[in-house]
Short mmCIF file of C-alpha atoms and ligand atoms in Angstrom, two decimals:
data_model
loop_
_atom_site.label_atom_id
_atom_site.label_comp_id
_atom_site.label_asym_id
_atom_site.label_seq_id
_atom_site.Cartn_x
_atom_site.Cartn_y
_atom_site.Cartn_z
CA UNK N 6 62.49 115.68 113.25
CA UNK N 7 63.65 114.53 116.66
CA UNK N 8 66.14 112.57 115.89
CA UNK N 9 69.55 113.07 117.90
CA UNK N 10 71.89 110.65 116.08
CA UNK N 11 72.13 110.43 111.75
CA UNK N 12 74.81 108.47 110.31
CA UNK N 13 75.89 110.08 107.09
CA UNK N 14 77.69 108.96 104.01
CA UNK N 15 80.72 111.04 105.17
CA UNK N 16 80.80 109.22 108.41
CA UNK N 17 82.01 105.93 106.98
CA UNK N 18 84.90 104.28 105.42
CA UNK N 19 84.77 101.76 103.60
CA UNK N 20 87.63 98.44 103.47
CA UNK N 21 88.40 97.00 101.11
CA UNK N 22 90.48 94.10 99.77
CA UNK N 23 92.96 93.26 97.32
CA UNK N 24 94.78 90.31 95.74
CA UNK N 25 97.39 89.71 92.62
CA UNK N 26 94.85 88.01 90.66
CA UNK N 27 93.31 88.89 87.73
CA UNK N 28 89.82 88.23 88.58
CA UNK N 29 87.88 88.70 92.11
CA UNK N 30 86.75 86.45 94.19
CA UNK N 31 84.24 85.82 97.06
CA UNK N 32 84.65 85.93 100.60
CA UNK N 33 82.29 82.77 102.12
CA UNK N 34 81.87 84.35 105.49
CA UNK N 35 81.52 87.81 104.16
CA UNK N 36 78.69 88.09 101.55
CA UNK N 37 79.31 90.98 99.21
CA UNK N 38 83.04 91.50 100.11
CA UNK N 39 85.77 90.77 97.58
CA UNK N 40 88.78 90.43 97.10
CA UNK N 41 89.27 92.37 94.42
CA UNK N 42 91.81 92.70 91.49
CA UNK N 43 93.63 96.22 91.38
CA UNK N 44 92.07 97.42 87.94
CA UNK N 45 88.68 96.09 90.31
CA UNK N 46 89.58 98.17 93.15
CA UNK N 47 90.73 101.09 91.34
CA UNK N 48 87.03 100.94 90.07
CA UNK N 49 85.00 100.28 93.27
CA UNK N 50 87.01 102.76 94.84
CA UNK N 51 85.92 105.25 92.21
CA UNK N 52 82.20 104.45 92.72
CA UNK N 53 82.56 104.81 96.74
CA UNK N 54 83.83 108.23 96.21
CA UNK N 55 81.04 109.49 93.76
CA UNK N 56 78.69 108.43 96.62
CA UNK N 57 80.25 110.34 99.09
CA UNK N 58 82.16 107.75 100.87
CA UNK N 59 85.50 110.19 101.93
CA UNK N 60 87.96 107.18 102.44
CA UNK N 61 88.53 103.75 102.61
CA UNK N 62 90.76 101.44 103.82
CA UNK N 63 92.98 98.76 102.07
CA UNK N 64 93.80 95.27 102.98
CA UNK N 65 96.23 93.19 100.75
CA UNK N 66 95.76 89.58 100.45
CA UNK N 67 99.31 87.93 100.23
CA UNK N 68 99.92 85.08 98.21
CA UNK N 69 100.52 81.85 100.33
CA UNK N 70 104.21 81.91 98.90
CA UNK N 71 104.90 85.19 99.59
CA UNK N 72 104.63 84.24 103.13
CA UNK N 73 107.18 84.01 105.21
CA UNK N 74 108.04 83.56 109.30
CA UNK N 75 109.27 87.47 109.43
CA UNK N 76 106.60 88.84 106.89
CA UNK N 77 109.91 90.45 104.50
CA UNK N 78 106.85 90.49 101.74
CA UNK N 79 105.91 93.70 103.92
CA UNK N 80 108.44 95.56 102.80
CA UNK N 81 109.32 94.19 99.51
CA UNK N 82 109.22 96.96 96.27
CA UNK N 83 106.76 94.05 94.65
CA UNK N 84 104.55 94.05 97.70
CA UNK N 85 101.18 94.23 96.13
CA UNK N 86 99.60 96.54 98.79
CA UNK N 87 102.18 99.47 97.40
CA UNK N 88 101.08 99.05 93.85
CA UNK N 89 97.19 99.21 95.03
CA UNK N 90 98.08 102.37 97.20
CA UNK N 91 99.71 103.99 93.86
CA UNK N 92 97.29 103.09 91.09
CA UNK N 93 94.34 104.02 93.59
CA UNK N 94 95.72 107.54 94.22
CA UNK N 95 96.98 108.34 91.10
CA UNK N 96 93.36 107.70 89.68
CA UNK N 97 91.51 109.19 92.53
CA UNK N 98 93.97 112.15 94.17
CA UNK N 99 90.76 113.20 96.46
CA UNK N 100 90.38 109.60 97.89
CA UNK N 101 91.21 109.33 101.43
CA UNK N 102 93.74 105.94 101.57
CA UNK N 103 94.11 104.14 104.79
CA UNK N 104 96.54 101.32 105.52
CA UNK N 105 96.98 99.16 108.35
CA UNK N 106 100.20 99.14 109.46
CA UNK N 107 100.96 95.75 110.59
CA UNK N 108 102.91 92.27 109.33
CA UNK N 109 99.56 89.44 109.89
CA UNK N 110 98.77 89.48 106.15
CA UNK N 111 102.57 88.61 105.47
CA UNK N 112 103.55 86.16 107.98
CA UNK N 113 102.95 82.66 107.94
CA UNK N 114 101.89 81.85 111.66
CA UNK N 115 99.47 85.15 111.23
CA UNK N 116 100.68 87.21 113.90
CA UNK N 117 101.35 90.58 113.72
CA UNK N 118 104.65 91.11 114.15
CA UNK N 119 107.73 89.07 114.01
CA UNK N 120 108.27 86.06 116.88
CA UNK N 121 110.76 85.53 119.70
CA UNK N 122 113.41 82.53 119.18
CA UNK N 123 110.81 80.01 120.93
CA UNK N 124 107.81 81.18 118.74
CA UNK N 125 106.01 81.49 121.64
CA UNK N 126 105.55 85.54 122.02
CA UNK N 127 105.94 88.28 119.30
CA UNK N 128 108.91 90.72 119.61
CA UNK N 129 107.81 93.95 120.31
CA UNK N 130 110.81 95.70 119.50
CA UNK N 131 112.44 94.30 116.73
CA UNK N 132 108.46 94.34 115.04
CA UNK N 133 108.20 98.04 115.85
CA UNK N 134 111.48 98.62 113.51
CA UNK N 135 109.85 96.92 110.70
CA UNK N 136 106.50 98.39 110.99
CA UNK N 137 108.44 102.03 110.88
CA UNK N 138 109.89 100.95 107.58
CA UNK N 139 106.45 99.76 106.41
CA UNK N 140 104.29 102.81 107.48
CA UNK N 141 106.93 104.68 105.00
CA UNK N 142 106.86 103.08 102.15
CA UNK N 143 103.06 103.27 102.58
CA UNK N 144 103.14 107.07 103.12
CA UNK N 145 105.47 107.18 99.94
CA UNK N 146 103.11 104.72 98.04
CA UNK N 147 99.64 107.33 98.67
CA UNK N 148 98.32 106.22 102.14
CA UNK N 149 97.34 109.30 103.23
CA UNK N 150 96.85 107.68 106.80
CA UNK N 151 98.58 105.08 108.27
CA UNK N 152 96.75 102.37 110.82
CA UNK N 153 99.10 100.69 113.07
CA UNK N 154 96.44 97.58 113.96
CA UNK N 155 99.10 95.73 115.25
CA UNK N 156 99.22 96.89 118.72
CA UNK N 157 102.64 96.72 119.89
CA UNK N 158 104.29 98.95 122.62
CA UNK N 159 105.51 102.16 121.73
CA UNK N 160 105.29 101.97 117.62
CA UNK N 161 102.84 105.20 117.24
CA UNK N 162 105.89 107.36 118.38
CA UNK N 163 108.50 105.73 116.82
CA UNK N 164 106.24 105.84 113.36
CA UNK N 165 105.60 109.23 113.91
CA UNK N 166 109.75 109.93 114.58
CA UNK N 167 110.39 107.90 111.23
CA UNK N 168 107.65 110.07 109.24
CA UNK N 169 109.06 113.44 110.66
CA UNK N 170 112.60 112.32 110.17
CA UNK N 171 111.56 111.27 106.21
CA UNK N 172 109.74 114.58 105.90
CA UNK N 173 106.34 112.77 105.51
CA UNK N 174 104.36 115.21 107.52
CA UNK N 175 101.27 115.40 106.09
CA UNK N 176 100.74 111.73 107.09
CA UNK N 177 98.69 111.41 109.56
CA UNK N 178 98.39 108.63 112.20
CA UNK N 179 95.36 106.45 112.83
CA UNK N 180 96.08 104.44 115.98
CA UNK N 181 93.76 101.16 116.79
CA UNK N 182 94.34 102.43 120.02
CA UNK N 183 92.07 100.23 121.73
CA UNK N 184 91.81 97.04 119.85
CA UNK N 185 90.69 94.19 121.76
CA UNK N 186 91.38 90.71 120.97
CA UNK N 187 88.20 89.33 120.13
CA UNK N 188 86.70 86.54 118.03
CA UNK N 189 85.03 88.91 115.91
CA UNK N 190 87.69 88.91 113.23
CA UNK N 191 87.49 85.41 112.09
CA UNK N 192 85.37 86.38 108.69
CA UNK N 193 88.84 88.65 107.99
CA UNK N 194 91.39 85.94 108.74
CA UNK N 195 89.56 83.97 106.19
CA UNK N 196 89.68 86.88 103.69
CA UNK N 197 93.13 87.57 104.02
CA UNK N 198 93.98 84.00 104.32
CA UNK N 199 95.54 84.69 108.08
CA UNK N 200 93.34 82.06 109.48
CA UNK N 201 95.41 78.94 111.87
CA UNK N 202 93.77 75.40 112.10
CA UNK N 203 94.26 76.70 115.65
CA UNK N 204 93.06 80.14 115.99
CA UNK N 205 95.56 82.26 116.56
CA UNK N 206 96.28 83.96 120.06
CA UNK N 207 97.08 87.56 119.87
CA UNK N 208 96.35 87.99 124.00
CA UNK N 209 99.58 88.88 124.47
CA UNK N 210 99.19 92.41 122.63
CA UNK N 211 95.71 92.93 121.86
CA UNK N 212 93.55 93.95 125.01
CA UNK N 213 91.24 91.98 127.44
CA UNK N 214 88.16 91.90 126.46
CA UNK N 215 86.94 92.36 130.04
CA UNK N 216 89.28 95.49 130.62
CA UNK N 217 87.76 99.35 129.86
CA UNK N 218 90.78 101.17 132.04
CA UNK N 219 93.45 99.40 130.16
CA UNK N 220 92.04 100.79 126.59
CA UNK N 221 91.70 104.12 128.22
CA UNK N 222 95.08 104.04 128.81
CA UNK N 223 96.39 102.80 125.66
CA UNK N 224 94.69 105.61 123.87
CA UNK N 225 96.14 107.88 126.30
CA UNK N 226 99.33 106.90 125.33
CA UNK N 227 98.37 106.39 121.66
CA UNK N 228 97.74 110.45 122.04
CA UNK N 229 100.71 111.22 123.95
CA UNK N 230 102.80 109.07 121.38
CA UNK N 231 101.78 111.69 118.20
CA UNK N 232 98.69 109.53 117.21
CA UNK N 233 96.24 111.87 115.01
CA UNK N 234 93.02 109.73 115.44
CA UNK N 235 92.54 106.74 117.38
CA UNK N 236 90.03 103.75 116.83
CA UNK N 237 88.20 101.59 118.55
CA UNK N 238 87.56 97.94 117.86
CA UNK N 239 85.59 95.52 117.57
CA UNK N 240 82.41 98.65 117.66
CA UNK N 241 79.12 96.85 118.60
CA UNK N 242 80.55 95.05 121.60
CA UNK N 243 82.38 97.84 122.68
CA UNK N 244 79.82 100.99 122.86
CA UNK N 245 81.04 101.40 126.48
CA UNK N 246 84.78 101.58 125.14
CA UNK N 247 83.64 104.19 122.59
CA UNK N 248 81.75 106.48 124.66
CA UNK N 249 84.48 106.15 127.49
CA UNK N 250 87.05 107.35 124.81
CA UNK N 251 84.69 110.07 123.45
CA UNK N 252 84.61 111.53 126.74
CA UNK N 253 88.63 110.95 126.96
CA UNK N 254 89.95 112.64 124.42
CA UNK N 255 89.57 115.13 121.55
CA UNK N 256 90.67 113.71 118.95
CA UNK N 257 88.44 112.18 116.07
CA UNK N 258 87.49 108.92 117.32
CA UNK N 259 86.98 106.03 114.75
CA UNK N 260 85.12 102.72 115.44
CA UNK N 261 85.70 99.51 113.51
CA UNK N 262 82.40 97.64 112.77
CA UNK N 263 84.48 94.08 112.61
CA UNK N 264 84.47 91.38 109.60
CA UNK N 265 82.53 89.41 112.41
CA UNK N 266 79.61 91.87 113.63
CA UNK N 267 78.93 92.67 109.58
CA UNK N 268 78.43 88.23 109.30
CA UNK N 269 76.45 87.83 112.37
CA UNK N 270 73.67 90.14 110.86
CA UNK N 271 73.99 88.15 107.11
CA UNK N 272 73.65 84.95 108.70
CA UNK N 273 70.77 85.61 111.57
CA UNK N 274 68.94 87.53 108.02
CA UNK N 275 69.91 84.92 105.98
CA UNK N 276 68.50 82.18 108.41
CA UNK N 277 65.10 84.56 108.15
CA UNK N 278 66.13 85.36 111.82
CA UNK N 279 66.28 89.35 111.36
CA UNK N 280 65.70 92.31 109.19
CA UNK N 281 68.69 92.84 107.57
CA UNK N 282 68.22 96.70 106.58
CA UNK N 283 67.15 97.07 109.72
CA UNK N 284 69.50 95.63 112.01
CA UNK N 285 71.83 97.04 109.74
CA UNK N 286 70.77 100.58 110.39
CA UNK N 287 70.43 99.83 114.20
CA UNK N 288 73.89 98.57 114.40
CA UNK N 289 75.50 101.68 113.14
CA UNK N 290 73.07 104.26 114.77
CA UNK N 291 74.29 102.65 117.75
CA UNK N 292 77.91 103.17 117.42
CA UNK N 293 77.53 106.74 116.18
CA UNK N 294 75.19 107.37 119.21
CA UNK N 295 78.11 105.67 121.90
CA UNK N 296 80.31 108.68 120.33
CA UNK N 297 81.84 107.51 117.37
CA UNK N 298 83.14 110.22 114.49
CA UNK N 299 84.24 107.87 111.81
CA UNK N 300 83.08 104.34 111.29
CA UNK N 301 85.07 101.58 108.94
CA UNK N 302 81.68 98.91 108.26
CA UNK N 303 81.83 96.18 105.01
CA UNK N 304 78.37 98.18 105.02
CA UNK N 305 79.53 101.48 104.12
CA UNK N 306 78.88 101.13 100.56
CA UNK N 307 75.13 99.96 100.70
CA UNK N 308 74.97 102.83 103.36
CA UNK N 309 75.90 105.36 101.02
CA UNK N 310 73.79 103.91 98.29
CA UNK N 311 70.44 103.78 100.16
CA UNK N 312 70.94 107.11 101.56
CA UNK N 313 70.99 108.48 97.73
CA UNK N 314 67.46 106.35 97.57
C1 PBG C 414 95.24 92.92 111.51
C2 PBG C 414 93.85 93.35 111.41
C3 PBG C 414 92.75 92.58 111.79
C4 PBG C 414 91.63 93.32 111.43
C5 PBG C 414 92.04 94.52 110.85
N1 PBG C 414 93.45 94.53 110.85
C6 PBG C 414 92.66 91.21 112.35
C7 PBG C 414 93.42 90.80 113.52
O1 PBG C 414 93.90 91.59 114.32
O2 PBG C 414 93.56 89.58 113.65
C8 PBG C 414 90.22 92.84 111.64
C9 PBG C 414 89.16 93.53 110.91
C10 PBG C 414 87.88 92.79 110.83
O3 PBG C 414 87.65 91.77 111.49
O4 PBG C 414 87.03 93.25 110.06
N2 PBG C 414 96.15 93.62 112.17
#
C-alpha cells in the first residue's frame, strides 16, 4: 500500500531482433532473445501488444555479405530492417515502432558511422548525412520514432531538418542522448554479429564512463537540437545519470536496461548465484525509482506476462 515506485506494463519497451532467415535462432549470451524471422516478429510483436507492451524497438541483423566499410546496406531499398518496419505496422497500426538510427549493424569494422581515410576515427560529418537519409526511409517504412544511438555531433538537428523538410512531422525523435561507452553491450554485438576479435572502441563518440556533466550536456543539446525524448544508457550503472537528467529536463526520459545488465542476472541465476525474478524486479524498480519514464529491458515481455499473473 506504501509503495512509491510500480513499474507497469506500459512503462516498457520491448527490442527486438530480426534477420533474413527463415527460421530463428538463439542468442548464446542472451537466453530467451532471438533473432527472429519477420513472419516471427510480426507475431511476437503481436503478442507484446495484447499484453500491454505500447512499443518496441527493432534491431536488424545484417547478413555478413551485406556488410560493407561505409554500411550502403543502410540505405539500400532491400535493407531488411525496412521490410520488418512495413510488415510490422501494416499488421499492427497501434504498435509503437522504434528504430535506431545508426550504421554498426551494416558496417564491417562495427562502428557506427562511416571512418576517416586512416580508419582510425569515424567521420562525424559525412556519417551525420547518411544517418539523415536513413532516419527517412525509416520514418517512410513505419518507425514511428527514430533512435539516433550513434552519437555523433549535431545529427538530432540535422534529422529533425531532413524530417521537417520531407514533411515527416509526426516522427518523433528519441535521442540516446547520454549513451556511455560501456562494456555492457557485448551480449548485443554478438546478436547483431557487430562483435571485433578486438572489441571495438567507440571512446571517441560515446561518453566517459566517469563523466555525469558531459551527459548533462549532451542531453541539453540533444533538447535544444529538436530531440522529443532522450535516453539514457547503459540504466543500472547509471541511476545517478538518470535521476540527474530527470531533474534536467522535461521531456520523457527513457532508460536502456543493456544486452549486458539483462546477462549478468541469467548467468549469476543460472550459476544458482541469485533469484532471478527477483533481481529481475529489483533491477527495474530501481531504474524507475532513479526517474526513468520509459524503460527498453530484453525483460519487458516476461514483465508484462507476470504482471497479468
Ligand atoms: C548501436 C547500439 C548498441 C546498442 C543499441 N544500439 C551497441 C553499441 O553502441 O555498440 C546496445 C544495446 C544493448 O547492449 O542492449 N548503435
Amino acid at each position: 500500500m506504501t509503495r512509491e515506485t510500480r513499474i507497469e506494463v506500459a512503462d516498457l519497451i520491448c527490442p527486438l531482433f530480426v534477420h533474413a532467415e527463415a527460421g530463428n535462432e538463439a542468442i548464446t549470451s542472451m537466453p530467451g532473445v532471438l533473432r527472429r524471422s519477420v513472419p516471427d516478429l510480426v507475431r511476437e510483436c503481436r503478442e507484446v501488444f495484447d499484453l500491454g507492451i505500447p512499443a518496441v524497438a527493432i534491431f536488424p541483423v545484417i547478413a555478413p555479405e551485406k556488410k560493407d566499410a561505409r554500411g550502403r546496406q543502410a540505405l539500400a531499398p532491400d535493407n531488411l530492417l525496412f521490410r520488418a518496419l512495413g510488415e510490422v505496422k501494416a499488421a499492427l497500426p497501434g504498435l509503437v515502432l522504434i528504430a535506431d538510427v545508426a550504421l554498426d549493424p551494416y558496417t564491417l569494422h562495427g562502428h557506427d558511422g562511416v571512418l576517416t581515410a586512416d580508419g582510425r576515427e569515424v567521420e562525424n560529418d559525412a556519417t551525420v548525412e547518411i544517418l539523415c537519409q536513413l532516419a527517412l526511409k525509416e520514418a517512410e517504412a513505419g518507425a514511428d520514432i527514430v533512435a539516433p544511438s550513434d552519437m555523433m555531433d549535431g545529427r538530432v538537428g540535422a534529422i529533425r531538418s531532413a524530417l521537417d523538410a520531407a514533411h515527416l512531422t509526426k516522427t518523433c525523435i528519441l535521442a540516446y542522448a547520454a549513451k556511455f561507452a560501456s562494456a555492457y553491450y557485448g551480449p548485443f554485438r554478438d546478436a547483431v554479429g557487430s562483435r571485433q576479435a578486438q572489441p571495438v572502441c567507440k571512446a571517441t563518440y560515446q561518453l566517459d564512463p566517469g563523466n555525469l556533466r558531459e551527459a548533462l550536456r549532451e542531453v541539453e543539446l540533444d533538447a535544444r537540437e529538436g530531440a522529443d525524448m532522450v535516453m539514457v544508457k547503459p540504466a543500472g550503472p547509471y541511476l545517478d545519470v538518470i535521476r540527474a537528467v530527470r531533474e534536467q529536463t522535461k521531456l520523457p526520459l527513457v532508460a536502456y536496461q543493456v544486452s549486458g545488465e539483462y546477462a549478468q542476472i541469467h548467468a549469476a541465476a543460472q550459476a544458482g548465484w541469485l533469484d532471478y525474478d527477483r533481481c529481475r524486479e529489483e533491477s527495474l524498480l530501481g531504474i524507475k525509482r532513479a526517474g526513468a519514464d520509459l524503460i527498453l529491458t530484453y525483460f519487458a515481455r516476461e514483465v508484462a506476462e507476470k504482471s497479468k499473473g
